[in-house]
Amino acid sequence: MGLEEKYRDLTSLATDLGITDLQVREQNSVLYIDGTAKSAADKNKLWEVYGRIDPDFRAADAVVNIAVTEGVSREYTVENGDSLSKIAKAYGISWQDIFEANKDIISNPDLIQPGWKLKIPTL
């Protein structure tokens, strides 16, 4: 089985998700998959498929380099009593999307502070 065949589910999903600048190439018995996802959620979907193909991440026969370019539509200032879930529900997105867009500020998604200015991604 060739590498492109082994990772066909991954590359097909990348195409279906509209990964931009998608490049798939094999070099020195390693398959390189590069591109840019519209959201962290799309990138996570790719990692889930990769994990099904190589559950222990030990094959070392693929390099997946997917960047994320989420647009930021708004900025939100955290208030007392807020949680990422509550904020996400108000914007119709997942708390994971907000967490991914604000990893430079948030180290623990369960601990956000009033006054923090969070980026709210568009999907």
mmCIF file of C-alpha atoms in Angstrom:
data_model
loop_
_atom_site.group_PDB
_atom_site.id
_atom_site.type_symbol
_atom_site.label_atom_id
_atom_site.label_comp_id
_atom_site.label_asym_id
_atom_site.label_seq_id
_atom_site.Cartn_x
_atom_site.Cartn_y
_atom_site.Cartn_z
ATOM 1 C CA MET A 1 0.000 0.000 0.000
ATOM 2 C CA GLY A 2 1.380 3.385 -1.003
ATOM 3 C CA LEU A 3 1.344 6.368 1.334
ATOM 4 C CA GLU A 4 -1.166 8.313 -0.746
ATOM 5 C CA GLU A 5 -3.507 5.333 -0.583
ATOM 6 C CA LYS A 6 -2.909 4.851 3.164
ATOM 7 C CA TYR A 7 -3.793 8.482 3.873
ATOM 8 C CA ARG A 8 -6.526 8.828 1.211
ATOM 9 C CA ASP A 9 -9.263 9.395 3.853
ATOM 10 C CA LEU A 10 -7.216 12.267 5.282
ATOM 11 C CA THR A 11 -6.484 13.918 1.955
ATOM 12 C CA SER A 12 -10.087 13.437 0.796
ATOM 13 C CA LEU A 13 -11.375 15.112 3.953
ATOM 14 C CA ALA A 14 -8.917 17.980 3.436
ATOM 15 C CA THR A 15 -10.343 18.474 -0.039
ATOM 16 C CA ASP A 16 -13.942 18.205 1.221
ATOM 17 C CA LEU A 17 -13.264 20.784 3.962
ATOM 18 C CA GLY A 18 -11.893 23.227 1.400
ATOM 19 C CA ILE A 19 -8.362 23.342 2.796
ATOM 20 C CA THR A 20 -6.722 26.099 0.779
ATOM 21 C CA ASP A 21 -3.266 25.776 -0.767
ATOM 22 C CA LEU A 22 -3.524 22.002 -0.239
ATOM 23 C CA GLN A 23 -0.310 20.289 -1.236
ATOM 24 C CA VAL A 24 0.218 16.538 -0.956
ATOM 25 C CA ARG A 25 3.624 15.194 -1.894
ATOM 26 C CA GLU A 26 5.700 12.150 -1.123
ATOM 27 C CA GLN A 27 9.395 12.556 -0.464
ATOM 28 C CA ASN A 28 11.854 10.044 1.020
ATOM 29 C CA SER A 29 9.047 7.653 2.072
ATOM 30 C CA VAL A 30 7.156 10.415 3.898
ATOM 31 C CA LEU A 31 3.863 11.944 2.787
ATOM 32 C CA TYR A 32 3.708 15.712 3.355
ATOM 33 C CA ILE A 33 0.278 17.327 3.607
ATOM 34 C CA ASP A 34 0.260 21.123 3.789
ATOM 35 C CA GLY A 35 -2.491 23.705 3.620
ATOM 36 C CA THR A 36 -4.657 26.183 5.480
ATOM 37 C CA ALA A 37 -7.935 25.389 7.238
ATOM 38 C CA LYS A 38 -10.752 27.909 7.690
ATOM 39 C CA SER A 39 -11.150 26.990 11.357
ATOM 40 C CA ALA A 40 -9.560 25.128 14.220
ATOM 41 C CA ALA A 41 -12.566 22.788 14.131
ATOM 42 C CA ASP A 42 -11.676 21.763 10.568
ATOM 43 C CA LYS A 43 -8.065 21.199 11.581
ATOM 44 C CA ASN A 44 -9.237 19.039 14.494
ATOM 45 C CA LYS A 45 -11.357 16.939 12.107
ATOM 46 C CA LEU A 46 -8.221 16.225 10.100
ATOM 47 C CA TRP A 47 -6.316 15.189 13.228
ATOM 48 C CA GLU A 48 -9.166 12.859 14.208
ATOM 49 C CA VAL A 49 -8.908 11.062 10.856
ATOM 50 C CA TYR A 50 -5.114 10.932 11.134
ATOM 51 C CA GLY A 51 -5.524 9.396 14.597
ATOM 52 C CA ARG A 52 -7.729 6.642 13.166
ATOM 53 C CA ILE A 53 -5.121 5.835 10.519
ATOM 54 C CA ASP A 54 -2.151 5.912 12.921
ATOM 55 C CA PRO A 55 -3.627 5.681 16.461
ATOM 56 C CA ASP A 56 -0.274 5.784 18.255
ATOM 57 C CA PHE A 57 1.183 8.503 15.967
ATOM 58 C CA ARG A 58 4.247 6.259 15.530
ATOM 59 C CA ALA A 59 4.339 5.444 11.824
ATOM 60 C CA ALA A 60 6.427 8.555 11.084
ATOM 61 C CA ASP A 61 5.434 8.308 7.448
ATOM 62 C CA ALA A 62 3.323 11.478 7.271
ATOM 63 C CA VAL A 63 3.823 15.128 8.150
ATOM 64 C CA VAL A 64 0.610 17.122 8.448
ATOM 65 C CA ASN A 65 1.184 20.859 8.473
ATOM 66 C CA ILE A 66 -2.190 22.612 8.476
ATOM 67 C CA ALA A 67 -2.364 26.275 9.461
ATOM 68 C CA VAL A 68 -5.582 27.969 10.559
ATOM 69 C CA THR A 69 -6.816 31.332 9.318
ATOM 70 C CA GLU A 70 -9.923 32.044 11.279
ATOM 71 C CA GLY A 71 -11.433 35.403 10.681
ATOM 72 C CA VAL A 72 -12.185 37.491 13.721
ATOM 73 C CA SER A 73 -15.549 39.133 13.460
ATOM 74 C CA ARG A 74 -15.699 40.645 16.927
ATOM 75 C CA GLU A 75 -13.975 41.142 20.184
ATOM 76 C CA TYR A 76 -15.773 40.254 23.406
ATOM 77 C CA THR A 77 -14.915 41.490 26.918
ATOM 78 C CA VAL A 78 -15.427 38.776 29.517
ATOM 79 C CA GLU A 79 -17.895 39.690 32.276
ATOM 80 C CA ASN A 80 -18.551 38.174 35.704
ATOM 81 C CA GLY A 81 -20.342 34.845 35.371
ATOM 82 C CA ASP A 82 -19.198 34.217 31.792
ATOM 83 C CA SER A 83 -17.879 30.897 30.556
ATOM 84 C CA LEU A 84 -16.561 29.978 27.134
ATOM 85 C CA SER A 85 -19.686 27.849 26.609
ATOM 86 C CA LYS A 86 -21.988 30.744 27.446
ATOM 87 C CA ILE A 87 -20.115 33.145 25.163
ATOM 88 C CA ALA A 88 -19.953 30.575 22.355
ATOM 89 C CA LYS A 89 -23.693 29.909 22.554
ATOM 90 C CA ALA A 90 -24.385 33.623 22.163
ATOM 91 C CA TYR A 91 -22.346 33.664 18.929
ATOM 92 C CA GLY A 92 -23.525 30.294 17.598
ATOM 93 C CA ILE A 93 -20.101 28.666 17.700
ATOM 94 C CA SER A 94 -18.364 26.123 19.949
ATOM 95 C CA TRP A 95 -16.354 26.990 23.036
ATOM 96 C CA GLN A 96 -13.437 25.105 21.413
ATOM 97 C CA ASP A 97 -13.435 27.599 18.529
ATOM 98 C CA ILE A 98 -13.103 30.504 20.984
ATOM 99 C CA PHE A 99 -10.440 28.646 22.944
ATOM 100 C CA GLU A 100 -8.395 27.945 19.785
ATOM 101 C CA ALA A 101 -8.625 31.598 18.690
ATOM 102 C CA ASN A 102 -7.421 32.806 22.114
ATOM 103 C CA LYS A 103 -4.705 30.341 23.126
ATOM 104 C CA ASP A 104 -2.376 33.300 23.537
ATOM 105 C CA ILE A 105 -4.583 34.459 26.452
ATOM 106 C CA ILE A 106 -6.326 31.331 27.757
ATOM 107 C CA SER A 107 -4.280 28.455 29.154
ATOM 108 C CA ASN A 108 -7.211 26.710 30.880
ATOM 109 C CA PRO A 109 -10.629 26.936 29.173
ATOM 110 C CA ASP A 110 -12.356 26.607 32.553
ATOM 111 C CA LEU A 111 -10.609 29.682 33.953
ATOM 112 C CA ILE A 112 -11.372 32.947 32.209
ATOM 113 C CA GLN A 113 -11.224 36.327 33.904
ATOM 114 C CA PRO A 114 -13.542 39.341 33.723
ATOM 115 C CA GLY A 115 -11.965 42.075 31.642
ATOM 116 C CA TRP A 116 -10.181 39.758 29.200
ATOM 117 C CA LYS A 117 -10.769 40.716 25.585
ATOM 118 C CA LEU A 118 -11.438 37.582 23.560
ATOM 119 C CA LYS A 119 -11.412 37.198 19.781
ATOM 120 C CA ILE A 120 -14.657 35.675 18.497
ATOM 121 C CA PRO A 121 -13.906 33.743 15.295
ATOM 122 C CA THR A 122 -16.192 33.554 12.303
ATOM 123 C CA LEU A 123 -16.818 30.164 10.805
#
